Structures are given as structure tokens and as C-alpha cells.
Amino acid sequence: MNYLQAKKEVKNGKVSPVYFIHGTQQFLIEDFSQQVLDQVVGQDGSDMNVITYSFSETPIELAVQEAETLPFLGANKVVIVKDFQAVTSQKQDVKIEHDIDVLIKYIENPSPESTLILVAPYEKLDERKKITKRLKKEATVIEALPFDDRMMKQWIEEQTASHHIQITKEAQERLVERLGFDLLLAASELKKLALYVGEGGEITPREVDLLVARTLEQDVFALIDFAVKKRLDGALVIYHDLLKQKEDPLKILALLARQFRIYYQVKGLSKQAYSQKQIAAQLKLHPYAVKLASQKVSQFEERSLLTLLEAAADTDYAIKSGKMEKVLAVELLLMKMTQDL
């Protein structure tokens, strides 16, 4: 089950006795756990009915014992086990003996007064392990994985609905363009936008442009766009604005080189009839990054991209070997970009 579906069920009062959350998106893990806490113990619930353990520090039997113990004052209880390494093949940092069979017996017959949340913040699971198989069969499994474009838009709509406001499709696109899929940052920016438009208001691209600052990556996209249009003046304005914000020219150079590399790889794989999904898997990129690159690569010749990759490498060498001052070196690269693209 994905995060959005699971959160909707909890919000509607359907809480499972055992949740198994796995994936690398910490924001989703924390947000879903908080949703369960609000539903089970309430926002004003007793801290004595919220118990958190670390798998690397506490035997799992103690967490199970806690889940089996009656809650304080007859209320409901939430037991959270973080860093649940038993479902991975990685070695534990701390050597603690765990009786996993005790946990397996519990998830097969969990206490109705408790909700157990097992958190495995890892990209891959060891599907061969007995505990992994049992959890997938008996528990409610939630994937805390990066959103695709569709899920990101659903999440934005959910967030705006919780603030009692609306957002246009164009504003959604603009927000994702500016922030990417950084959910923590997006949640913060949506709160700010909600305060600005007020309850019952609507977020349009105007509000996004007014209130949401571009990320460094977005400024790099803009730099390249100006270069494609032979607008050195526009590229230099953005570059010097970044310098005023204390961004290191070497960091800007690295992001430029990374973007050239992505464009070159996407263009090459697209010519081989790879789909965007296949390209994302091949290059280990987020599908949205591939989508953006696919929209741009028609503006570039492969030879020009190779030339710029070589120029970026030469610029990096000139800076690090002390042959050229870094601010000037990147300026010269921007000049070359407007000539070669």
C-alpha cells in the first residue's frame, strides 16, 4: 500500500494493529507515524502510551512485551520500533540478540489495544528472510518511496485541502518545477502559501512566483536556458545573484556538469527507444528529472553537450590546479555555453 492510501485509511479511523513501513523517504515515515499517533492516542494523549525503541539498542522482545501490556488508563497505545534491520541483509551496528520468533508470533495475533509500527528506512529488503515474508503477509505494509509525478500532485492536493484552500494545475506544475520532490520543503512552502491566500483562497502561478524561491538546481536550469537562447546577460545575472547568496562557484560548476551529463545520457538513450521509466532506472534518477530532461534535449546536439562536458572538466581542473580564479573561470564557461549551444 502506498503512503497516500494508508494515510487516508487512518484518517477515516481504520487503524491496523501492525504497520511495516519501509523506504528511504523520512518525511513520509514521520508524517504517517504522526497520523497514527493523532488517531490512536489523540493530539492530547498521554506520552505514556507512546513508546519508541531502536532495534539497534533494544531487544525486540521488549517491544513486543510493551505492545502486549495494557495501555495506561485504559486508552490505546502505539509502540514504534525504529531502524528495524531484521528485514535487511546489512550488518547491525550494535550486537544485540533478538528473538524474532517472538515478534512473528505477535504479528500473527496482535493485541487489539496496541498499534505496533516497525520502521525500516532502507531502500532494499531481504525478501528471503522469514520475518520479511511474514510481515508482508500479516501486517499493513507501507512503502515510503519517492513519489512519481501523479502521486506528487495527489499529495499537493491533499495538503491544500487540509489547509482549506485550492490550487490550480498550473500552480502545481510551477511548485514542482521550483522545489522538485522535496516533500519537507514543499510542505513548508504550502503552509506559507495557505497563510497568504487565506482560508477558501486559491493558489495560482502568481502566488508561487511571488513567495516560493527557486532552488539552486532550478537556477542552474535557468542558466542553461539563457545559454540556449544566447542570452549571456541573463545567465550572468543569475550567476552573480547566486554568488551574492554565498553559493560556491565550484558547486555551481558541478551542477552544470551534472545537468550536461544527464542531457547527454537521456538524449542517447532516447535515440535507442528507451522509455522515460527505463531511462530513470538505467541512470538511477527520479522519473521527474528524466521528464524535465526529455523536454529539453531536443534543443541540444550531442556533439555540443560533449564539448560542454569537456569544457566543464577543463574549468574544474583549471580552478583546482590554481591556474584560474574560480569566479572568473565559471564566467568564462558561461560565455562558452552561449557560443556552443
CSV table of C-alpha atoms in Angstrom, one decimal:
chain,number,residue,atom,x,y,z
A,1,MET,CA,0.0,0.0,0.0
A,2,ASN,CA,1.3,3.4,-0.8
A,3,TYR,CA,1.6,6.2,1.7
A,4,LEU,CA,-1.4,8.2,0.4
A,5,GLN,CA,-3.8,5.3,0.6
A,6,ALA,CA,-2.6,4.3,4.1
A,7,LYS,CA,-2.9,7.8,5.4
A,8,LYS,CA,-6.4,8.1,4.1
A,9,GLU,CA,-7.5,4.9,5.8
A,10,VAL,CA,-6.0,6.0,9.2
A,11,LYS,CA,-7.7,9.4,8.8
A,12,ASN,CA,-11.0,7.6,8.3
A,13,GLY,CA,-10.5,5.7,11.5
A,14,LYS,CA,-9.3,2.4,10.0
A,15,VAL,CA,-6.1,1.7,12.0
A,16,SER,CA,-4.2,-1.6,11.6
A,17,PRO,CA,-2.7,-3.4,14.7
A,18,VAL,CA,0.7,-3.7,12.9
A,19,TYR,CA,2.3,-1.4,10.4
A,20,PHE,CA,5.5,-2.2,8.5
A,21,ILE,CA,6.9,0.9,6.9
A,22,HIS,CA,9.9,0.6,4.6
A,23,GLY,CA,11.7,3.1,2.3
A,24,THR,CA,14.1,6.0,2.3
A,25,GLN,CA,11.7,8.9,2.5
A,26,GLN,CA,12.0,10.1,6.1
A,27,PHE,CA,9.3,12.7,5.7
A,28,LEU,CA,6.7,10.1,4.7
A,29,ILE,CA,7.7,7.8,7.6
A,30,GLU,CA,7.4,10.6,10.2
A,31,ASP,CA,4.3,12.1,8.7
A,32,PHE,CA,2.5,8.7,8.6
A,33,SER,CA,3.6,7.8,12.1
A,34,GLN,CA,2.3,11.1,13.4
A,35,GLN,CA,-1.1,10.5,11.7
A,36,VAL,CA,-1.3,7.2,13.5
A,37,LEU,CA,-0.4,8.8,16.8
A,38,ASP,CA,-3.1,11.5,16.3
A,39,GLN,CA,-5.7,8.9,15.5
A,40,VAL,CA,-4.8,6.3,18.2
A,41,VAL,CA,-3.8,8.4,21.2
A,42,GLY,CA,-5.0,11.8,20.1
A,43,GLN,CA,-3.1,15.1,20.0
A,44,ASP,CA,-3.6,15.5,23.7
A,45,GLY,CA,-2.9,11.8,24.5
A,46,SER,CA,-0.6,10.6,27.3
A,47,ASP,CA,3.0,10.2,26.4
A,48,MET,CA,3.0,7.1,28.5
A,49,ASN,CA,1.0,5.4,25.7
A,50,VAL,CA,3.6,6.3,23.0
A,51,ILE,CA,6.7,4.1,23.4
A,52,THR,CA,9.7,4.3,20.9
A,53,TYR,CA,12.5,1.8,20.7
A,54,SER,CA,15.6,1.4,18.5
A,55,PHE,CA,16.2,-2.0,17.1
A,56,SER,CA,20.0,-1.5,17.4
A,57,GLU,CA,19.7,-0.7,21.1
A,58,THR,CA,16.8,-2.8,22.5
A,59,PRO,CA,15.9,-6.5,22.0
A,60,ILE,CA,12.7,-6.9,20.0
A,61,GLU,CA,11.1,-9.0,22.8
A,62,LEU,CA,10.8,-5.8,25.0
A,63,ALA,CA,8.9,-4.0,22.3
A,64,VAL,CA,6.6,-7.0,21.9
A,65,GLN,CA,6.1,-7.2,25.6
A,66,GLU,CA,5.2,-3.5,25.7
A,67,ALA,CA,2.7,-4.0,22.9
A,68,GLU,CA,1.1,-6.8,24.9
A,69,THR,CA,0.9,-4.7,28.1
A,70,LEU,CA,-2.4,-2.9,28.7
A,71,PRO,CA,-2.3,0.8,27.9
A,72,PHE,CA,-2.2,3.4,30.6
A,73,LEU,CA,-5.6,4.4,32.0
A,74,GLY,CA,-7.4,2.1,29.6
A,75,ALA,CA,-6.6,4.1,26.5
A,76,ASN,CA,-4.9,2.8,23.3
A,77,LYS,CA,-1.1,2.5,22.8
A,78,VAL,CA,1.4,3.0,20.0
A,79,VAL,CA,4.7,1.2,20.0
A,80,ILE,CA,7.3,2.3,17.4
A,81,VAL,CA,10.5,0.3,16.6
A,82,LYS,CA,12.9,2.4,14.6
A,83,ASP,CA,15.8,1.1,12.4
A,84,PHE,CA,14.2,-2.3,12.0
A,85,GLN,CA,17.3,-4.0,10.4
A,86,ALA,CA,15.9,-7.6,10.7
A,87,VAL,CA,14.4,-7.2,7.2
A,88,THR,CA,17.7,-6.3,5.5
A,89,SER,CA,20.9,-8.1,4.8
A,90,GLN,CA,23.0,-5.3,6.3
A,91,LYS,CA,25.0,-5.9,9.4
A,92,GLN,CA,23.9,-4.4,12.7
A,93,ASP,CA,26.0,-1.7,14.2
A,94,VAL,CA,25.4,-3.0,17.7
A,95,LYS,CA,25.4,-6.7,18.5
A,96,ILE,CA,22.1,-7.4,20.4
A,97,GLU,CA,20.4,-10.7,20.5
A,98,HIS,CA,16.8,-10.5,19.1
A,99,ASP,CA,14.2,-13.3,19.3
A,100,ILE,CA,12.5,-12.7,16.0
A,101,ASP,CA,10.2,-15.7,16.6
A,102,VAL,CA,8.6,-13.7,19.4
A,103,LEU,CA,7.8,-10.9,17.0
A,104,ILE,CA,6.4,-13.3,14.4
A,105,LYS,CA,4.0,-14.9,16.9
A,106,TYR,CA,2.9,-11.4,17.9
A,107,ILE,CA,2.1,-10.1,14.4
A,108,GLU,CA,0.1,-13.3,13.8
A,109,ASN,CA,-2.1,-12.5,16.8
A,110,PRO,CA,-1.6,-8.8,17.8
A,111,SER,CA,-3.1,-7.0,20.8
A,112,PRO,CA,-6.2,-5.1,19.9
A,113,GLU,CA,-5.3,-2.3,22.3
A,114,SER,CA,-1.9,-1.6,20.7
A,115,THR,CA,-0.6,-0.4,17.3
A,116,LEU,CA,2.9,-1.6,16.5
A,117,ILE,CA,4.9,0.3,13.9
A,118,LEU,CA,8.1,-1.2,12.5
A,119,VAL,CA,10.2,1.2,10.6
A,120,ALA,CA,12.8,0.0,8.1
A,121,PRO,CA,14.3,3.1,6.5
A,122,TYR,CA,16.1,1.2,3.8
A,123,GLU,CA,16.0,1.1,0.0
A,124,LYS,CA,16.0,-2.7,-0.3
A,125,LEU,CA,14.6,-5.6,1.8
A,126,ASP,CA,15.9,-9.1,2.1
A,127,GLU,CA,12.9,-11.0,0.6
A,128,ARG,CA,14.4,-14.3,1.7
A,129,LYS,CA,14.0,-13.7,5.4
A,130,LYS,CA,11.2,-15.3,7.2
A,131,ILE,CA,10.3,-12.1,9.1
A,132,THR,CA,10.1,-10.1,5.8
A,133,LYS,CA,7.7,-12.7,4.4
A,134,ARG,CA,5.5,-12.8,7.5
A,135,LEU,CA,5.3,-9.0,7.7
A,136,LYS,CA,4.2,-8.8,4.1
A,137,LYS,CA,1.5,-11.4,4.7
A,138,GLU,CA,0.2,-10.3,8.1
A,139,ALA,CA,1.0,-6.6,8.6
A,140,THR,CA,-0.1,-3.5,6.7
A,141,VAL,CA,2.9,-2.7,4.5
A,142,ILE,CA,3.5,0.9,3.6
A,143,GLU,CA,6.1,2.0,1.0
A,144,ALA,CA,7.9,5.2,1.9
A,145,LEU,CA,9.3,5.6,-1.6
A,146,PRO,CA,9.9,8.6,-3.8
A,147,PHE,CA,6.8,9.9,-5.4
A,148,ASP,CA,6.1,9.8,-9.1
A,149,ASP,CA,4.5,12.8,-10.8
A,150,ARG,CA,1.0,11.6,-10.2
A,151,MET,CA,1.4,10.9,-6.5
A,152,MET,CA,3.2,14.2,-6.0
A,153,LYS,CA,0.1,16.1,-7.4
A,154,GLN,CA,-2.2,14.0,-5.2
A,155,TRP,CA,-0.1,14.8,-2.2
A,156,ILE,CA,-0.2,18.5,-3.0
A,157,GLU,CA,-4.0,18.4,-3.4
A,158,GLU,CA,-4.2,16.6,0.0
A,159,GLN,CA,-2.1,19.2,1.6
A,160,THR,CA,-4.0,22.2,0.2
A,161,ALA,CA,-7.3,20.5,1.2
A,162,SER,CA,-6.0,20.2,4.8
A,163,HIS,CA,-5.4,24.0,4.7
A,164,HIS,CA,-8.9,24.6,3.3
A,165,ILE,CA,-7.6,26.1,0.1
A,166,GLN,CA,-7.4,25.2,-3.6
A,167,ILE,CA,-4.5,25.2,-6.1
A,168,THR,CA,-4.6,25.3,-9.9
A,169,LYS,CA,-2.9,22.7,-12.0
A,170,GLU,CA,-0.6,25.3,-13.4
A,171,ALA,CA,0.4,26.3,-9.9
A,172,GLN,CA,1.1,22.6,-9.0
A,173,GLU,CA,3.4,22.4,-12.0
A,174,ARG,CA,5.2,25.6,-11.1
A,175,LEU,CA,5.6,24.4,-7.5
A,176,VAL,CA,7.1,21.1,-8.5
A,177,GLU,CA,9.4,22.9,-11.0
A,178,ARG,CA,10.7,25.1,-8.3
A,179,LEU,CA,11.0,22.6,-5.5
A,180,GLY,CA,11.3,19.2,-7.2
A,181,PHE,CA,10.1,16.3,-4.9
A,182,ASP,CA,11.4,17.7,-1.6
A,183,LEU,CA,8.3,17.0,0.5
A,184,LEU,CA,9.6,18.7,3.7
A,185,LEU,CA,10.3,21.9,1.8
A,186,ALA,CA,7.1,21.6,-0.2
A,187,ALA,CA,5.0,21.2,3.0
A,188,SER,CA,6.6,24.3,4.5
A,189,GLU,CA,6.0,26.3,1.3
A,190,LEU,CA,2.4,25.2,1.1
A,191,LYS,CA,1.8,26.4,4.6
A,192,LYS,CA,3.2,29.8,3.7
A,193,LEU,CA,1.1,30.0,0.6
A,194,ALA,CA,-2.0,29.0,2.6
A,195,LEU,CA,-1.4,31.8,5.0
A,196,TYR,CA,-1.0,34.2,2.1
A,197,VAL,CA,-4.2,33.3,0.2
A,198,GLY,CA,-6.3,32.7,3.3
A,199,GLU,CA,-8.9,30.0,4.0
A,200,GLY,CA,-11.0,29.4,1.0
A,201,GLY,CA,-8.4,31.0,-1.3
A,202,GLU,CA,-6.7,29.7,-4.4
A,203,ILE,CA,-3.0,29.3,-5.2
A,204,THR,CA,-2.1,30.3,-8.8
A,205,PRO,CA,1.2,30.5,-10.5
A,206,ARG,CA,1.3,34.2,-9.4
A,207,GLU,CA,1.5,33.3,-5.7
A,208,VAL,CA,4.1,30.6,-6.4
A,209,ASP,CA,6.3,33.0,-8.3
A,210,LEU,CA,5.9,35.6,-5.6
A,211,LEU,CA,6.5,33.5,-2.5
A,212,VAL,CA,8.5,30.4,-3.4
A,213,ALA,CA,12.2,30.9,-4.0
A,214,ARG,CA,13.9,28.9,-6.7
A,215,THR,CA,16.3,26.2,-5.6
A,216,LEU,CA,20.0,26.2,-6.7
A,217,GLU,CA,19.1,23.4,-9.2
A,218,GLN,CA,16.3,25.5,-10.6
A,219,ASP,CA,18.7,28.4,-11.1
A,220,VAL,CA,21.1,26.1,-12.9
A,221,PHE,CA,18.2,25.1,-15.3
A,222,ALA,CA,17.6,28.8,-15.9
A,223,LEU,CA,21.3,29.4,-16.6
A,224,ILE,CA,21.3,26.7,-19.2
A,225,ASP,CA,18.1,28.1,-20.7
A,226,PHE,CA,19.6,31.5,-21.1
A,227,ALA,CA,22.7,29.9,-22.7
A,228,VAL,CA,20.5,28.1,-25.2
A,229,LYS,CA,18.8,31.4,-26.1
A,230,LYS,CA,22.3,33.1,-26.5
A,231,ARG,CA,21.4,35.4,-23.5
A,232,LEU,CA,24.8,35.8,-21.7
A,233,ASP,CA,23.4,38.8,-19.8
A,234,GLY,CA,20.6,36.7,-18.3
A,235,ALA,CA,23.0,33.9,-17.4
A,236,LEU,CA,25.4,36.3,-15.7
A,237,VAL,CA,22.7,38.0,-13.7
A,238,ILE,CA,21.6,34.6,-12.2
A,239,TYR,CA,25.2,33.6,-11.6
A,240,HIS,CA,26.1,36.8,-9.7
A,241,ASP,CA,22.8,36.5,-7.7
A,242,LEU,CA,24.0,33.1,-6.6
A,243,LEU,CA,27.4,34.4,-5.7
A,244,LYS,CA,25.6,37.1,-3.5
A,245,GLN,CA,23.8,34.2,-1.8
A,246,LYS,CA,27.3,32.8,-0.9
A,247,GLU,CA,27.0,29.8,-3.4
A,248,ASP,CA,30.4,28.4,-4.2
A,249,PRO,CA,31.3,28.6,-7.9
A,250,LEU,CA,32.6,25.1,-7.8
A,251,LYS,CA,29.2,23.8,-6.6
A,252,ILE,CA,27.5,25.7,-9.4
A,253,LEU,CA,30.1,24.2,-11.9
A,254,ALA,CA,29.4,20.7,-10.5
A,255,LEU,CA,25.6,21.1,-11.0
A,256,LEU,CA,26.2,22.5,-14.6
A,257,ALA,CA,28.3,19.5,-15.4
A,258,ARG,CA,25.8,17.1,-13.9
A,259,GLN,CA,23.0,18.6,-16.0
A,260,PHE,CA,25.0,18.4,-19.2
A,261,ARG,CA,25.7,14.7,-18.4
A,262,ILE,CA,22.1,14.0,-17.8
A,263,TYR,CA,21.0,15.7,-21.0
A,264,TYR,CA,23.7,13.7,-22.9
A,265,GLN,CA,22.7,10.4,-21.4
A,266,VAL,CA,18.9,11.0,-21.8
A,267,LYS,CA,19.4,12.0,-25.4
A,268,GLY,CA,21.5,8.9,-26.2
A,269,LEU,CA,19.1,6.5,-24.5
A,270,SER,CA,16.0,8.2,-26.1
A,271,LYS,CA,17.6,7.6,-29.5
A,272,GLN,CA,17.7,3.9,-28.6
A,273,ALA,CA,13.9,4.0,-27.9
A,274,TYR,CA,14.2,3.7,-24.1
A,275,SER,CA,11.1,4.9,-22.3
A,276,GLN,CA,11.4,7.6,-19.7
A,277,LYS,CA,10.8,5.0,-17.0
A,278,GLN,CA,13.6,2.8,-18.4
A,279,ILE,CA,15.9,5.8,-18.6
A,280,ALA,CA,15.2,6.7,-15.0
A,281,ALA,CA,16.0,3.1,-13.9
A,282,GLN,CA,19.1,3.0,-16.0
A,283,LEU,CA,20.5,6.3,-14.8
A,284,LYS,CA,19.2,5.9,-11.2
A,285,LEU,CA,17.4,9.2,-11.5
A,286,HIS,CA,14.0,10.3,-10.3
A,287,PRO,CA,11.5,9.9,-13.1
A,288,TYR,CA,10.6,13.6,-12.9
A,289,ALA,CA,14.2,14.6,-13.5
A,290,VAL,CA,14.2,12.4,-16.7
A,291,LYS,CA,10.8,14.0,-17.7
A,292,LEU,CA,12.3,17.5,-17.5
A,293,ALA,CA,15.5,16.5,-19.3
A,294,SER,CA,13.4,14.8,-22.1
A,295,GLN,CA,11.6,18.1,-22.7
A,296,LYS,CA,14.9,19.9,-23.2
A,297,VAL,CA,17.2,17.5,-25.0
A,298,SER,CA,15.8,18.4,-28.5
A,299,GLN,CA,17.4,21.8,-28.1
A,300,PHE,CA,20.9,20.2,-27.9
A,301,GLU,CA,23.3,18.5,-30.3
A,302,GLU,CA,25.2,15.5,-28.8
A,303,ARG,CA,28.4,17.0,-30.0
A,304,SER,CA,27.7,20.3,-28.3
A,305,LEU,CA,26.9,18.5,-25.0
A,306,LEU,CA,30.2,16.6,-25.2
A,307,THR,CA,32.1,19.8,-25.9
A,308,LEU,CA,30.5,21.4,-22.8
A,309,LEU,CA,31.2,18.4,-20.6
A,310,GLU,CA,34.9,18.6,-21.6
A,311,ALA,CA,34.8,22.4,-21.0
A,312,ALA,CA,33.4,21.9,-17.5
A,313,ALA,CA,36.1,19.3,-16.8
A,314,ASP,CA,38.8,21.7,-18.0
A,315,THR,CA,37.3,24.5,-15.9
A,316,ASP,CA,37.3,22.3,-12.8
A,317,TYR,CA,41.0,21.4,-13.4
A,318,ALA,CA,42.0,25.0,-14.0
A,319,ILE,CA,40.4,26.1,-10.7
A,320,LYS,CA,41.7,23.2,-8.6
A,321,SER,CA,45.2,23.4,-10.0
A,322,GLY,CA,45.4,27.1,-9.3
A,323,LYS,CA,45.6,28.2,-12.9
A,324,MET,CA,42.4,30.3,-12.8
A,325,GLU,CA,40.3,32.1,-10.2
A,326,LYS,CA,37.1,30.2,-9.7
A,327,VAL,CA,34.6,33.1,-10.1
A,328,LEU,CA,36.2,34.2,-13.4
A,329,ALA,CA,36.6,30.6,-14.6
A,330,VAL,CA,32.9,29.8,-14.3
A,331,GLU,CA,32.0,33.1,-16.0
A,332,LEU,CA,34.2,32.1,-19.0
A,333,LEU,CA,32.4,28.8,-19.1
A,334,LEU,CA,29.1,30.6,-19.3
A,335,MET,CA,30.4,32.6,-22.2
A,336,LYS,CA,31.4,29.4,-23.9
A,337,MET,CA,28.0,27.9,-23.3
A,338,THR,CA,26.3,30.8,-25.1
A,339,GLN,CA,28.6,30.2,-28.1
A,340,ASP,CA,28.5,26.4,-28.3
A,341,LEU,CA,24.8,25.7,-27.6
